[in-house]
Amino acid sequence: MVIQLNPEPEEQDDQVLADFPSDQLLEITRVERQKKSDHRYIIHFGAYSMAVHEDVMIKYRMITGSSFMKSDLEEIVVADERQRAYVEGLRYLERKPRTAQEMARRLREKEIGETIIAEVLQRLQQERFLDDPLYAKQWAEQRITNQRKGKLWIRQELREKGIDKTLISEALENITSEQELESALQTGRKKWSLIRGDVNDKRRKTGAFLMRRGFSGDMVRQVLNILREEEDSEGEEEEIYFLD
């Protein structure tokens, strides 16, 4: 099996500018908007051409009549790759927040080099578009409150998303035992009511269900005891009403 690595910026320079002469001044002869792209332009240097993002074009004043050496264009290629990665990162964040690992994986899929990925991740973190501590905290709260998942489940999910172990622990510490118990109790109560059979069947099936959702053994036992007490109380009320 052949493993293909993402090219580093220097390698990308060579690919984009391979045919450009290195010993003469290159003058821009024409600038045109790239088809099917509102923000990329093709810069023509006579027989040679390259494509850059609009922001990069403006930054380096790439207009008709301007001249550059190949070494200047190599710097521009790296800047363009950095801008492309940044724009791709922002686009990936449009639908929902992402972790740093998810973002890095996305940029690798787009064949961005590792050096540029590291720079873009740092920029997105500085601008607070990427915030793993906040992501972990909000994810844990949402999973406990809305999805009714236990801490064990949440811990595994955050690990898979590349969140640091310390940040996972801090996020889970914000979830109180009372919150987790309430989540487990609501989930268990619903499952318990759907099971047809005796109390032992209900305990076994409800317990297994809660364990699969990531609640600890102690939490599950606590919930099952509460549900058993609730059922016994309902039975006593029905018996008293029947005797009356």
JSON list of C-alpha atoms in Angstrom, two decimals:
[
{"chain": "A", "resi": 1, "resn": "MET", "atom": "CA", "xyz": [0.00, 0.00, 0.00]},
{"chain": "A", "resi": 2, "resn": "VAL", "atom": "CA", "xyz": [1.35, 3.44, -0.94]},
{"chain": "A", "resi": 3, "resn": "ILE", "atom": "CA", "xyz": [0.90, 6.15, 1.67]},
{"chain": "A", "resi": 4, "resn": "GLN", "atom": "CA", "xyz": [0.54, 9.63, 0.16]},
{"chain": "A", "resi": 5, "resn": "LEU", "atom": "CA", "xyz": [1.51, 12.47, 2.44]},
{"chain": "A", "resi": 6, "resn": "ASN", "atom": "CA", "xyz": [0.14, 15.99, 2.15]},
{"chain": "A", "resi": 7, "resn": "PRO", "atom": "CA", "xyz": [2.78, 18.22, 0.58]},
{"chain": "A", "resi": 8, "resn": "GLU", "atom": "CA", "xyz": [4.40, 20.87, 2.73]},
{"chain": "A", "resi": 9, "resn": "PRO", "atom": "CA", "xyz": [4.30, 24.54, 1.59]},
{"chain": "A", "resi": 10, "resn": "GLU", "atom": "CA", "xyz": [7.72, 24.36, -0.06]},
{"chain": "A", "resi": 11, "resn": "GLU", "atom": "CA", "xyz": [6.63, 21.35, -2.13]},
{"chain": "A", "resi": 12, "resn": "GLN", "atom": "CA", "xyz": [3.42, 23.11, -3.12]},
{"chain": "A", "resi": 13, "resn": "ASP", "atom": "CA", "xyz": [5.42, 26.15, -4.26]},
{"chain": "A", "resi": 14, "resn": "ASP", "atom": "CA", "xyz": [7.41, 23.91, -6.59]},
{"chain": "A", "resi": 15, "resn": "GLN", "atom": "CA", "xyz": [4.25, 22.35, -8.00]},
{"chain": "A", "resi": 16, "resn": "VAL", "atom": "CA", "xyz": [2.39, 25.63, -8.62]},
{"chain": "A", "resi": 17, "resn": "LEU", "atom": "CA", "xyz": [5.41, 27.56, -9.94]},
{"chain": "A", "resi": 18, "resn": "ALA", "atom": "CA", "xyz": [7.30, 24.70, -11.56]},
{"chain": "A", "resi": 19, "resn": "ASP", "atom": "CA", "xyz": [7.43, 26.31, -15.00]},
{"chain": "A", "resi": 20, "resn": "PHE", "atom": "CA", "xyz": [8.02, 29.88, -13.84]},
{"chain": "A", "resi": 21, "resn": "PRO", "atom": "CA", "xyz": [11.50, 31.24, -14.65]},
{"chain": "A", "resi": 22, "resn": "SER", "atom": "CA", "xyz": [13.51, 32.15, -11.55]},
{"chain": "A", "resi": 23, "resn": "ASP", "atom": "CA", "xyz": [15.96, 34.60, -13.10]},
{"chain": "A", "resi": 24, "resn": "GLN", "atom": "CA", "xyz": [13.68, 37.28, -14.53]},
{"chain": "A", "resi": 25, "resn": "LEU", "atom": "CA", "xyz": [11.10, 39.80, -13.42]},
{"chain": "A", "resi": 26, "resn": "LEU", "atom": "CA", "xyz": [7.56, 38.63, -14.18]},
{"chain": "A", "resi": 27, "resn": "GLU", "atom": "CA", "xyz": [4.97, 41.26, -15.04]},
{"chain": "A", "resi": 28, "resn": "ILE", "atom": "CA", "xyz": [1.23, 40.71, -14.60]},
{"chain": "A", "resi": 29, "resn": "THR", "atom": "CA", "xyz": [-0.42, 41.00, -18.00]},
{"chain": "A", "resi": 30, "resn": "ARG", "atom": "CA", "xyz": [-4.00, 40.09, -17.09]},
{"chain": "A", "resi": 31, "resn": "VAL", "atom": "CA", "xyz": [-6.21, 39.37, -14.07]},
{"chain": "A", "resi": 32, "resn": "GLU", "atom": "CA", "xyz": [-9.47, 37.43, -14.41]},
{"chain": "A", "resi": 33, "resn": "ARG", "atom": "CA", "xyz": [-12.03, 36.02, -12.02]},
{"chain": "A", "resi": 34, "resn": "GLN", "atom": "CA", "xyz": [-11.90, 32.24, -11.79]},
{"chain": "A", "resi": 35, "resn": "LYS", "atom": "CA", "xyz": [-15.05, 30.53, -13.08]},
{"chain": "A", "resi": 36, "resn": "LYS", "atom": "CA", "xyz": [-17.39, 29.07, -10.44]},
{"chain": "A", "resi": 37, "resn": "SER", "atom": "CA", "xyz": [-15.59, 31.01, -7.70]},
{"chain": "A", "resi": 38, "resn": "ASP", "atom": "CA", "xyz": [-16.45, 34.47, -6.43]},
{"chain": "A", "resi": 39, "resn": "HIS", "atom": "CA", "xyz": [-13.25, 34.95, -4.49]},
{"chain": "A", "resi": 40, "resn": "ARG", "atom": "CA", "xyz": [-10.44, 33.44, -6.57]},
{"chain": "A", "resi": 41, "resn": "TYR", "atom": "CA", "xyz": [-8.61, 35.05, -9.46]},
{"chain": "A", "resi": 42, "resn": "ILE", "atom": "CA", "xyz": [-6.24, 33.83, -12.16]},
{"chain": "A", "resi": 43, "resn": "ILE", "atom": "CA", "xyz": [-3.14, 35.99, -12.43]},
{"chain": "A", "resi": 44, "resn": "HIS", "atom": "CA", "xyz": [-1.47, 35.88, -15.84]},
{"chain": "A", "resi": 45, "resn": "PHE", "atom": "CA", "xyz": [2.21, 36.62, -16.39]},
{"chain": "A", "resi": 46, "resn": "GLY", "atom": "CA", "xyz": [2.27, 36.32, -20.16]},
{"chain": "A", "resi": 47, "resn": "ALA", "atom": "CA", "xyz": [2.59, 32.59, -20.82]},
{"chain": "A", "resi": 48, "resn": "TYR", "atom": "CA", "xyz": [2.48, 31.73, -17.11]},
{"chain": "A", "resi": 49, "resn": "SER", "atom": "CA", "xyz": [-0.45, 31.87, -14.69]},
{"chain": "A", "resi": 50, "resn": "MET", "atom": "CA", "xyz": [-1.42, 31.10, -11.10]},
{"chain": "A", "resi": 51, "resn": "ALA", "atom": "CA", "xyz": [-4.63, 31.31, -9.05]},
{"chain": "A", "resi": 52, "resn": "VAL", "atom": "CA", "xyz": [-4.96, 33.17, -5.76]},
{"chain": "A", "resi": 53, "resn": "HIS", "atom": "CA", "xyz": [-7.67, 34.17, -3.30]},
{"chain": "A", "resi": 54, "resn": "GLU", "atom": "CA", "xyz": [-9.05, 37.70, -3.61]},
{"chain": "A", "resi": 55, "resn": "ASP", "atom": "CA", "xyz": [-7.72, 38.70, -0.18]},
{"chain": "A", "resi": 56, "resn": "VAL", "atom": "CA", "xyz": [-4.22, 37.56, -1.12]},
{"chain": "A", "resi": 57, "resn": "MET", "atom": "CA", "xyz": [-4.41, 39.35, -4.45]},
{"chain": "A", "resi": 58, "resn": "ILE", "atom": "CA", "xyz": [-5.33, 42.59, -2.70]},
{"chain": "A", "resi": 59, "resn": "LYS", "atom": "CA", "xyz": [-2.72, 42.19, 0.03]},
{"chain": "A", "resi": 60, "resn": "TYR", "atom": "CA", "xyz": [0.13, 41.76, -2.47]},
{"chain": "A", "resi": 61, "resn": "ARG", "atom": "CA", "xyz": [-1.30, 44.29, -4.98]},
{"chain": "A", "resi": 62, "resn": "MET", "atom": "CA", "xyz": [-1.43, 41.77, -7.78]},
{"chain": "A", "resi": 63, "resn": "ILE", "atom": "CA", "xyz": [-2.77, 44.09, -10.49]},
{"chain": "A", "resi": 64, "resn": "THR", "atom": "CA", "xyz": [-1.99, 44.46, -14.18]},
{"chain": "A", "resi": 65, "resn": "GLY", "atom": "CA", "xyz": [1.46, 45.97, -14.60]},
{"chain": "A", "resi": 66, "resn": "SER", "atom": "CA", "xyz": [2.87, 44.85, -11.24]},
{"chain": "A", "resi": 67, "resn": "SER", "atom": "CA", "xyz": [6.04, 42.76, -11.36]},
{"chain": "A", "resi": 68, "resn": "PHE", "atom": "CA", "xyz": [7.31, 39.92, -9.17]},
{"chain": "A", "resi": 69, "resn": "MET", "atom": "CA", "xyz": [10.25, 37.58, -8.96]},
{"chain": "A", "resi": 70, "resn": "LYS", "atom": "CA", "xyz": [9.60, 33.88, -8.60]},
{"chain": "A", "resi": 71, "resn": "SER", "atom": "CA", "xyz": [10.78, 34.06, -4.98]},
{"chain": "A", "resi": 72, "resn": "ASP", "atom": "CA", "xyz": [8.06, 36.66, -4.30]},
{"chain": "A", "resi": 73, "resn": "LEU", "atom": "CA", "xyz": [5.46, 34.39, -5.84]},
{"chain": "A", "resi": 74, "resn": "GLU", "atom": "CA", "xyz": [6.59, 31.49, -3.68]},
{"chain": "A", "resi": 75, "resn": "GLU", "atom": "CA", "xyz": [5.71, 33.58, -0.62]},
{"chain": "A", "resi": 76, "resn": "ILE", "atom": "CA", "xyz": [2.34, 34.41, -2.19]},
{"chain": "A", "resi": 77, "resn": "VAL", "atom": "CA", "xyz": [1.58, 30.74, -2.84]},
{"chain": "A", "resi": 78, "resn": "VAL", "atom": "CA", "xyz": [2.08, 29.96, 0.85]},
{"chain": "A", "resi": 79, "resn": "ALA", "atom": "CA", "xyz": [-0.10, 32.93, 1.82]},
{"chain": "A", "resi": 80, "resn": "ASP", "atom": "CA", "xyz": [-2.79, 31.72, -0.58]},
{"chain": "A", "resi": 81, "resn": "GLU", "atom": "CA", "xyz": [-2.66, 28.20, 0.84]},
{"chain": "A", "resi": 82, "resn": "ARG", "atom": "CA", "xyz": [-2.99, 29.64, 4.32]},
{"chain": "A", "resi": 83, "resn": "GLN", "atom": "CA", "xyz": [-5.97, 31.74, 3.27]},
{"chain": "A", "resi": 84, "resn": "ARG", "atom": "CA", "xyz": [-7.60, 28.78, 1.49]},
{"chain": "A", "resi": 85, "resn": "ALA", "atom": "CA", "xyz": [-7.25, 26.69, 4.63]},
{"chain": "A", "resi": 86, "resn": "TYR", "atom": "CA", "xyz": [-8.67, 29.46, 6.80]},
{"chain": "A", "resi": 87, "resn": "VAL", "atom": "CA", "xyz": [-11.69, 29.94, 4.53]},
{"chain": "A", "resi": 88, "resn": "GLU", "atom": "CA", "xyz": [-12.26, 26.19, 4.44]},
{"chain": "A", "resi": 89, "resn": "GLY", "atom": "CA", "xyz": [-12.09, 26.14, 8.23]},
{"chain": "A", "resi": 90, "resn": "LEU", "atom": "CA", "xyz": [-14.71, 28.87, 8.55]},
{"chain": "A", "resi": 91, "resn": "ARG", "atom": "CA", "xyz": [-16.94, 27.05, 6.08]},
{"chain": "A", "resi": 92, "resn": "TYR", "atom": "CA", "xyz": [-16.63, 23.85, 8.11]},
{"chain": "A", "resi": 93, "resn": "LEU", "atom": "CA", "xyz": [-17.75, 25.76, 11.22]},
{"chain": "A", "resi": 94, "resn": "GLU", "atom": "CA", "xyz": [-20.90, 27.14, 9.59]},
{"chain": "A", "resi": 95, "resn": "ARG", "atom": "CA", "xyz": [-23.18, 24.23, 10.53]},
{"chain": "A", "resi": 96, "resn": "LYS", "atom": "CA", "xyz": [-21.97, 23.58, 14.08]},
{"chain": "A", "resi": 97, "resn": "PRO", "atom": "CA", "xyz": [-18.97, 23.97, 16.42]},
{"chain": "A", "resi": 98, "resn": "ARG", "atom": "CA", "xyz": [-15.99, 21.66, 15.88]},
{"chain": "A", "resi": 99, "resn": "THR", "atom": "CA", "xyz": [-13.06, 20.43, 17.93]},
{"chain": "A", "resi": 100, "resn": "ALA", "atom": "CA", "xyz": [-9.46, 21.16, 16.97]},
{"chain": "A", "resi": 101, "resn": "GLN", "atom": "CA", "xyz": [-8.97, 17.51, 15.96]},
{"chain": "A", "resi": 102, "resn": "GLU", "atom": "CA", "xyz": [-12.07, 17.53, 13.77]},
{"chain": "A", "resi": 103, "resn": "MET", "atom": "CA", "xyz": [-10.84, 20.69, 12.08]},
{"chain": "A", "resi": 104, "resn": "ALA", "atom": "CA", "xyz": [-7.37, 19.26, 11.48]},
{"chain": "A", "resi": 105, "resn": "ARG", "atom": "CA", "xyz": [-8.90, 16.12, 9.97]},
{"chain": "A", "resi": 106, "resn": "ARG", "atom": "CA", "xyz": [-11.09, 18.21, 7.67]},
{"chain": "A", "resi": 107, "resn": "LEU", "atom": "CA", "xyz": [-8.15, 20.29, 6.43]},
{"chain": "A", "resi": 108, "resn": "ARG", "atom": "CA", "xyz": [-6.10, 17.15, 5.76]},
{"chain": "A", "resi": 109, "resn": "GLU", "atom": "CA", "xyz": [-8.99, 15.86, 3.64]},
{"chain": "A", "resi": 110, "resn": "LYS", "atom": "CA", "xyz": [-8.66, 19.07, 1.63]},
{"chain": "A", "resi": 111, "resn": "GLU", "atom": "CA", "xyz": [-4.96, 18.28, 1.12]},
{"chain": "A", "resi": 112, "resn": "ILE", "atom": "CA", "xyz": [-3.69, 21.16, 3.24]},
{"chain": "A", "resi": 113, "resn": "GLY", "atom": "CA", "xyz": [-0.09, 20.75, 4.45]},
{"chain": "A", "resi": 114, "resn": "GLU", "atom": "CA", "xyz": [0.61, 20.12, 8.13]},
{"chain": "A", "resi": 115, "resn": "THR", "atom": "CA", "xyz": [2.49, 23.39, 8.66]},
{"chain": "A", "resi": 116, "resn": "ILE", "atom": "CA", "xyz": [-0.45, 25.42, 7.33]},
{"chain": "A", "resi": 117, "resn": "ILE", "atom": "CA", "xyz": [-2.92, 23.35, 9.36]},
{"chain": "A", "resi": 118, "resn": "ALA", "atom": "CA", "xyz": [-1.05, 24.17, 12.57]},
{"chain": "A", "resi": 119, "resn": "GLU", "atom": "CA", "xyz": [-1.05, 27.88, 11.71]},
{"chain": "A", "resi": 120, "resn": "VAL", "atom": "CA", "xyz": [-4.76, 27.92, 10.85]},
{"chain": "A", "resi": 121, "resn": "LEU", "atom": "CA", "xyz": [-5.71, 26.02, 13.99]},
{"chain": "A", "resi": 122, "resn": "GLN", "atom": "CA", "xyz": [-3.81, 28.56, 16.06]},
{"chain": "A", "resi": 123, "resn": "ARG", "atom": "CA", "xyz": [-5.54, 31.45, 14.31]},
{"chain": "A", "resi": 124, "resn": "LEU", "atom": "CA", "xyz": [-9.01, 29.93, 14.72]},
{"chain": "A", "resi": 125, "resn": "GLN", "atom": "CA", "xyz": [-8.30, 29.31, 18.41]},
{"chain": "A", "resi": 126, "resn": "GLN", "atom": "CA", "xyz": [-7.08, 32.86, 18.94]},
{"chain": "A", "resi": 127, "resn": "GLU", "atom": "CA", "xyz": [-10.24, 34.16, 17.29]},
{"chain": "A", "resi": 128, "resn": "ARG", "atom": "CA", "xyz": [-12.31, 31.79, 19.48]},
{"chain": "A", "resi": 129, "resn": "PHE", "atom": "CA", "xyz": [-13.83, 29.99, 16.51]},
{"chain": "A", "resi": 130, "resn": "LEU", "atom": "CA", "xyz": [-12.24, 26.85, 17.94]},
{"chain": "A", "resi": 131, "resn": "ASP", "atom": "CA", "xyz": [-12.60, 26.43, 21.69]},
{"chain": "A", "resi": 132, "resn": "ASP", "atom": "CA", "xyz": [-12.19, 22.86, 22.95]},
{"chain": "A", "resi": 133, "resn": "PRO", "atom": "CA", "xyz": [-12.83, 23.69, 26.65]},
{"chain": "A", "resi": 134, "resn": "LEU", "atom": "CA", "xyz": [-16.12, 25.42, 25.81]},
{"chain": "A", "resi": 135, "resn": "TYR", "atom": "CA", "xyz": [-17.02, 22.71, 23.30]},
{"chain": "A", "resi": 136, "resn": "ALA", "atom": "CA", "xyz": [-16.52, 19.96, 25.90]},
{"chain": "A", "resi": 137, "resn": "LYS", "atom": "CA", "xyz": [-18.56, 21.83, 28.51]},
{"chain": "A", "resi": 138, "resn": "GLN", "atom": "CA", "xyz": [-21.48, 22.53, 26.19]},
{"chain": "A", "resi": 139, "resn": "TRP", "atom": "CA", "xyz": [-21.41, 19.02, 24.73]},
{"chain": "A", "resi": 140, "resn": "ALA", "atom": "CA", "xyz": [-21.56, 17.42, 28.19]},
{"chain": "A", "resi": 141, "resn": "GLU", "atom": "CA", "xyz": [-24.45, 19.63, 29.28]},
{"chain": "A", "resi": 142, "resn": "GLN", "atom": "CA", "xyz": [-26.40, 18.98, 26.10]},
{"chain": "A", "resi": 143, "resn": "ARG", "atom": "CA", "xyz": [-25.93, 15.21, 26.24]},
{"chain": "A", "resi": 144, "resn": "ILE", "atom": "CA", "xyz": [-26.98, 15.00, 29.89]},
{"chain": "A", "resi": 145, "resn": "THR", "atom": "CA", "xyz": [-29.96, 17.35, 29.59]},
{"chain": "A", "resi": 146, "resn": "ASN", "atom": "CA", "xyz": [-31.35, 16.65, 26.13]},
{"chain": "A", "resi": 147, "resn": "GLN", "atom": "CA", "xyz": [-30.01, 13.27, 25.08]},
{"chain": "A", "resi": 148, "resn": "ARG", "atom": "CA", "xyz": [-30.21, 11.65, 28.53]},
{"chain": "A", "resi": 149, "resn": "LYS", "atom": "CA", "xyz": [-26.77, 10.06, 28.25]},
{"chain": "A", "resi": 150, "resn": "GLY", "atom": "CA", "xyz": [-24.53, 9.16, 31.18]},
{"chain": "A", "resi": 151, "resn": "LYS", "atom": "CA", "xyz": [-21.04, 10.44, 31.93]},
{"chain": "A", "resi": 152, "resn": "LEU", "atom": "CA", "xyz": [-19.35, 7.27, 30.67]},
{"chain": "A", "resi": 153, "resn": "TRP", "atom": "CA", "xyz": [-21.00, 7.70, 27.27]},
{"chain": "A", "resi": 154, "resn": "ILE", "atom": "CA", "xyz": [-20.10, 11.40, 27.15]},
{"chain": "A", "resi": 155, "resn": "ARG", "atom": "CA", "xyz": [-16.49, 10.73, 28.11]},
{"chain": "A", "resi": 156, "resn": "GLN", "atom": "CA", "xyz": [-16.12, 8.27, 25.24]},
{"chain": "A", "resi": 157, "resn": "GLU", "atom": "CA", "xyz": [-17.71, 10.65, 22.74]},
{"chain": "A", "resi": 158, "resn": "LEU", "atom": "CA", "xyz": [-15.38, 13.49, 23.71]},
{"chain": "A", "resi": 159, "resn": "ARG", "atom": "CA", "xyz": [-12.37, 11.19, 23.47]},
{"chain": "A", "resi": 160, "resn": "GLU", "atom": "CA", "xyz": [-13.37, 10.27, 19.92]},
{"chain": "A", "resi": 161, "resn": "LYS", "atom": "CA", "xyz": [-13.60, 13.97, 19.09]},
{"chain": "A", "resi": 162, "resn": "GLY", "atom": "CA", "xyz": [-10.01, 14.48, 20.21]},
{"chain": "A", "resi": 163, "resn": "ILE", "atom": "CA", "xyz": [-10.70, 16.45, 23.38]},
{"chain": "A", "resi": 164, "resn": "ASP", "atom": "CA", "xyz": [-7.86, 16.36, 25.90]},
{"chain": "A", "resi": 165, "resn": "LYS", "atom": "CA", "xyz": [-8.46, 14.13, 28.94]},
{"chain": "A", "resi": 166, "resn": "THR", "atom": "CA", "xyz": [-8.05, 17.05, 31.33]},
{"chain": "A", "resi": 167, "resn": "LEU", "atom": "CA", "xyz": [-10.69, 19.08, 29.49]},
{"chain": "A", "resi": 168, "resn": "ILE", "atom": "CA", "xyz": [-13.05, 16.09, 29.50]},
{"chain": "A", "resi": 169, "resn": "SER", "atom": "CA", "xyz": [-12.67, 15.72, 33.26]},
{"chain": "A", "resi": 170, "resn": "GLU", "atom": "CA", "xyz": [-13.30, 19.43, 33.79]},
{"chain": "A", "resi": 171, "resn": "ALA", "atom": "CA", "xyz": [-16.41, 19.33, 31.61]},
{"chain": "A", "resi": 172, "resn": "LEU", "atom": "CA", "xyz": [-17.82, 16.31, 33.46]},
{"chain": "A", "resi": 173, "resn": "GLU", "atom": "CA", "xyz": [-17.08, 17.88, 36.84]},
{"chain": "A", "resi": 174, "resn": "ASN", "atom": "CA", "xyz": [-19.57, 20.61, 35.92]},
{"chain": "A", "resi": 175, "resn": "ILE", "atom": "CA", "xyz": [-22.30, 17.98, 35.73]},
{"chain": "A", "resi": 176, "resn": "THR", "atom": "CA", "xyz": [-23.59, 17.36, 39.24]},
{"chain": "A", "resi": 177, "resn": "SER", "atom": "CA", "xyz": [-24.65, 13.96, 40.56]},
{"chain": "A", "resi": 178, "resn": "GLU", "atom": "CA", "xyz": [-28.16, 15.36, 40.91]},
{"chain": "A", "resi": 179, "resn": "GLN", "atom": "CA", "xyz": [-28.25, 16.30, 37.22]},
{"chain": "A", "resi": 180, "resn": "GLU", "atom": "CA", "xyz": [-27.05, 12.90, 36.12]},
{"chain": "A", "resi": 181, "resn": "LEU", "atom": "CA", "xyz": [-29.47, 11.12, 38.45]},
{"chain": "A", "resi": 182, "resn": "GLU", "atom": "CA", "xyz": [-32.38, 13.15, 37.14]},
{"chain": "A", "resi": 183, "resn": "SER", "atom": "CA", "xyz": [-31.38, 12.30, 33.57]},
{"chain": "A", "resi": 184, "resn": "ALA", "atom": "CA", "xyz": [-31.03, 8.60, 34.38]},
{"chain": "A", "resi": 185, "resn": "LEU", "atom": "CA", "xyz": [-34.28, 8.58, 36.33]},
{"chain": "A", "resi": 186, "resn": "GLN", "atom": "CA", "xyz": [-36.31, 10.14, 33.52]},
{"chain": "A", "resi": 187, "resn": "THR", "atom": "CA", "xyz": [-34.81, 7.73, 31.01]},
{"chain": "A", "resi": 188, "resn": "GLY", "atom": "CA", "xyz": [-35.24, 4.73, 33.29]},
{"chain": "A", "resi": 189, "resn": "ARG", "atom": "CA", "xyz": [-38.79, 5.64, 34.24]},
{"chain": "A", "resi": 190, "resn": "LYS", "atom": "CA", "xyz": [-39.84, 5.78, 30.59]},
{"chain": "A", "resi": 191, "resn": "LYS", "atom": "CA", "xyz": [-38.20, 2.45, 29.81]},
{"chain": "A", "resi": 192, "resn": "TRP", "atom": "CA", "xyz": [-39.63, 0.82, 32.95]},
{"chain": "A", "resi": 193, "resn": "SER", "atom": "CA", "xyz": [-43.18, 1.78, 31.98]},
{"chain": "A", "resi": 194, "resn": "LEU", "atom": "CA", "xyz": [-42.84, 0.20, 28.53]},
{"chain": "A", "resi": 195, "resn": "ILE", "atom": "CA", "xyz": [-41.72, -3.22, 29.80]},
{"chain": "A", "resi": 196, "resn": "ARG", "atom": "CA", "xyz": [-44.38, -5.89, 30.23]},
{"chain": "A", "resi": 197, "resn": "GLY", "atom": "CA", "xyz": [-43.49, -8.46, 32.85]},
{"chain": "A", "resi": 198, "resn": "ASP", "atom": "CA", "xyz": [-42.73, -8.83, 36.53]},
{"chain": "A", "resi": 199, "resn": "VAL", "atom": "CA", "xyz": [-40.46, -6.58, 38.56]},
{"chain": "A", "resi": 200, "resn": "ASN", "atom": "CA", "xyz": [-37.39, -8.71, 37.91]},
{"chain": "A", "resi": 201, "resn": "ASP", "atom": "CA", "xyz": [-37.86, -8.37, 34.16]},
{"chain": "A", "resi": 202, "resn": "LYS", "atom": "CA", "xyz": [-38.25, -4.63, 34.52]},
{"chain": "A", "resi": 203, "resn": "ARG", "atom": "CA", "xyz": [-35.13, -4.34, 36.67]},
{"chain": "A", "resi": 204, "resn": "ARG", "atom": "CA", "xyz": [-33.04, -6.43, 34.30]},
{"chain": "A", "resi": 205, "resn": "LYS", "atom": "CA", "xyz": [-34.11, -4.76, 31.07]},
{"chain": "A", "resi": 206, "resn": "THR", "atom": "CA", "xyz": [-34.14, -1.22, 32.44]},
{"chain": "A", "resi": 207, "resn": "GLY", "atom": "CA", "xyz": [-30.75, -1.70, 34.07]},
{"chain": "A", "resi": 208, "resn": "ALA", "atom": "CA", "xyz": [-29.20, -2.98, 30.85]},
{"chain": "A", "resi": 209, "resn": "PHE", "atom": "CA", "xyz": [-30.73, -0.09, 28.93]},
{"chain": "A", "resi": 210, "resn": "LEU", "atom": "CA", "xyz": [-29.28, 2.50, 31.31]},
{"chain": "A", "resi": 211, "resn": "MET", "atom": "CA", "xyz": [-25.86, 0.86, 31.25]},
{"chain": "A", "resi": 212, "resn": "ARG", "atom": "CA", "xyz": [-25.83, 1.04, 27.46]},
{"chain": "A", "resi": 213, "resn": "ARG", "atom": "CA", "xyz": [-26.52, 4.76, 27.70]},
{"chain": "A", "resi": 214, "resn": "GLY", "atom": "CA", "xyz": [-23.40, 5.32, 29.75]},
{"chain": "A", "resi": 215, "resn": "PHE", "atom": "CA", "xyz": [-24.66, 5.46, 33.33]},
{"chain": "A", "resi": 216, "resn": "SER", "atom": "CA", "xyz": [-22.46, 3.90, 35.98]},
{"chain": "A", "resi": 217, "resn": "GLY", "atom": "CA", "xyz": [-23.41, 0.75, 37.89]},
{"chain": "A", "resi": 218, "resn": "ASP", "atom": "CA", "xyz": [-23.99, 2.71, 41.11]},
{"chain": "A", "resi": 219, "resn": "MET", "atom": "CA", "xyz": [-26.18, 5.22, 39.30]},
{"chain": "A", "resi": 220, "resn": "VAL", "atom": "CA", "xyz": [-28.20, 2.43, 37.68]},
{"chain": "A", "resi": 221, "resn": "ARG", "atom": "CA", "xyz": [-28.75, 0.64, 41.01]},
{"chain": "A", "resi": 222, "resn": "GLN", "atom": "CA", "xyz": [-29.90, 3.90, 42.57]},
{"chain": "A", "resi": 223, "resn": "VAL", "atom": "CA", "xyz": [-32.40, 4.49, 39.77]},
{"chain": "A", "resi": 224, "resn": "LEU", "atom": "CA", "xyz": [-33.72, 0.92, 39.88]},
{"chain": "A", "resi": 225, "resn": "ASN", "atom": "CA", "xyz": [-34.31, 1.18, 43.62]},
{"chain": "A", "resi": 226, "resn": "ILE", "atom": "CA", "xyz": [-36.27, 4.40, 43.15]},
{"chain": "A", "resi": 227, "resn": "LEU", "atom": "CA", "xyz": [-38.34, 2.89, 40.34]},
{"chain": "A", "resi": 228, "resn": "ARG", "atom": "CA", "xyz": [-39.08, -0.19, 42.43]},
{"chain": "A", "resi": 229, "resn": "GLU", "atom": "CA", "xyz": [-40.22, 1.99, 45.32]},
{"chain": "A", "resi": 230, "resn": "GLU", "atom": "CA", "xyz": [-42.43, 4.02, 42.97]},
{"chain": "A", "resi": 231, "resn": "GLU", "atom": "CA", "xyz": [-44.06, 0.85, 41.65]},
{"chain": "A", "resi": 232, "resn": "ASP", "atom": "CA", "xyz": [-44.62, -0.51, 45.15]},
{"chain": "A", "resi": 233, "resn": "SER", "atom": "CA", "xyz": [-46.24, 2.78, 46.16]},
{"chain": "A", "resi": 234, "resn": "GLU", "atom": "CA", "xyz": [-48.56, 2.69, 43.17]},
{"chain": "A", "resi": 235, "resn": "GLY", "atom": "CA", "xyz": [-49.53, -0.90, 44.00]},
{"chain": "A", "resi": 236, "resn": "GLU", "atom": "CA", "xyz": [-50.39, 0.05, 47.58]},
{"chain": "A", "resi": 237, "resn": "GLU", "atom": "CA", "xyz": [-52.57, 2.93, 46.41]},
{"chain": "A", "resi": 238, "resn": "GLU", "atom": "CA", "xyz": [-54.44, 0.68, 43.99]},
{"chain": "A", "resi": 239, "resn": "GLU", "atom": "CA", "xyz": [-55.02, -1.91, 46.72]},
{"chain": "A", "resi": 240, "resn": "ILE", "atom": "CA", "xyz": [-56.37, 0.68, 49.15]},
{"chain": "A", "resi": 241, "resn": "TYR", "atom": "CA", "xyz": [-58.69, 2.09, 46.49]},
{"chain": "A", "resi": 242, "resn": "PHE", "atom": "CA", "xyz": [-59.99, -1.43, 45.69]},
{"chain": "A", "resi": 243, "resn": "LEU", "atom": "CA", "xyz": [-60.72, -2.16, 49.34]},
{"chain": "A", "resi": 244, "resn": "ASP", "atom": "CA", "xyz": [-62.71, 1.03, 49.65]}
]
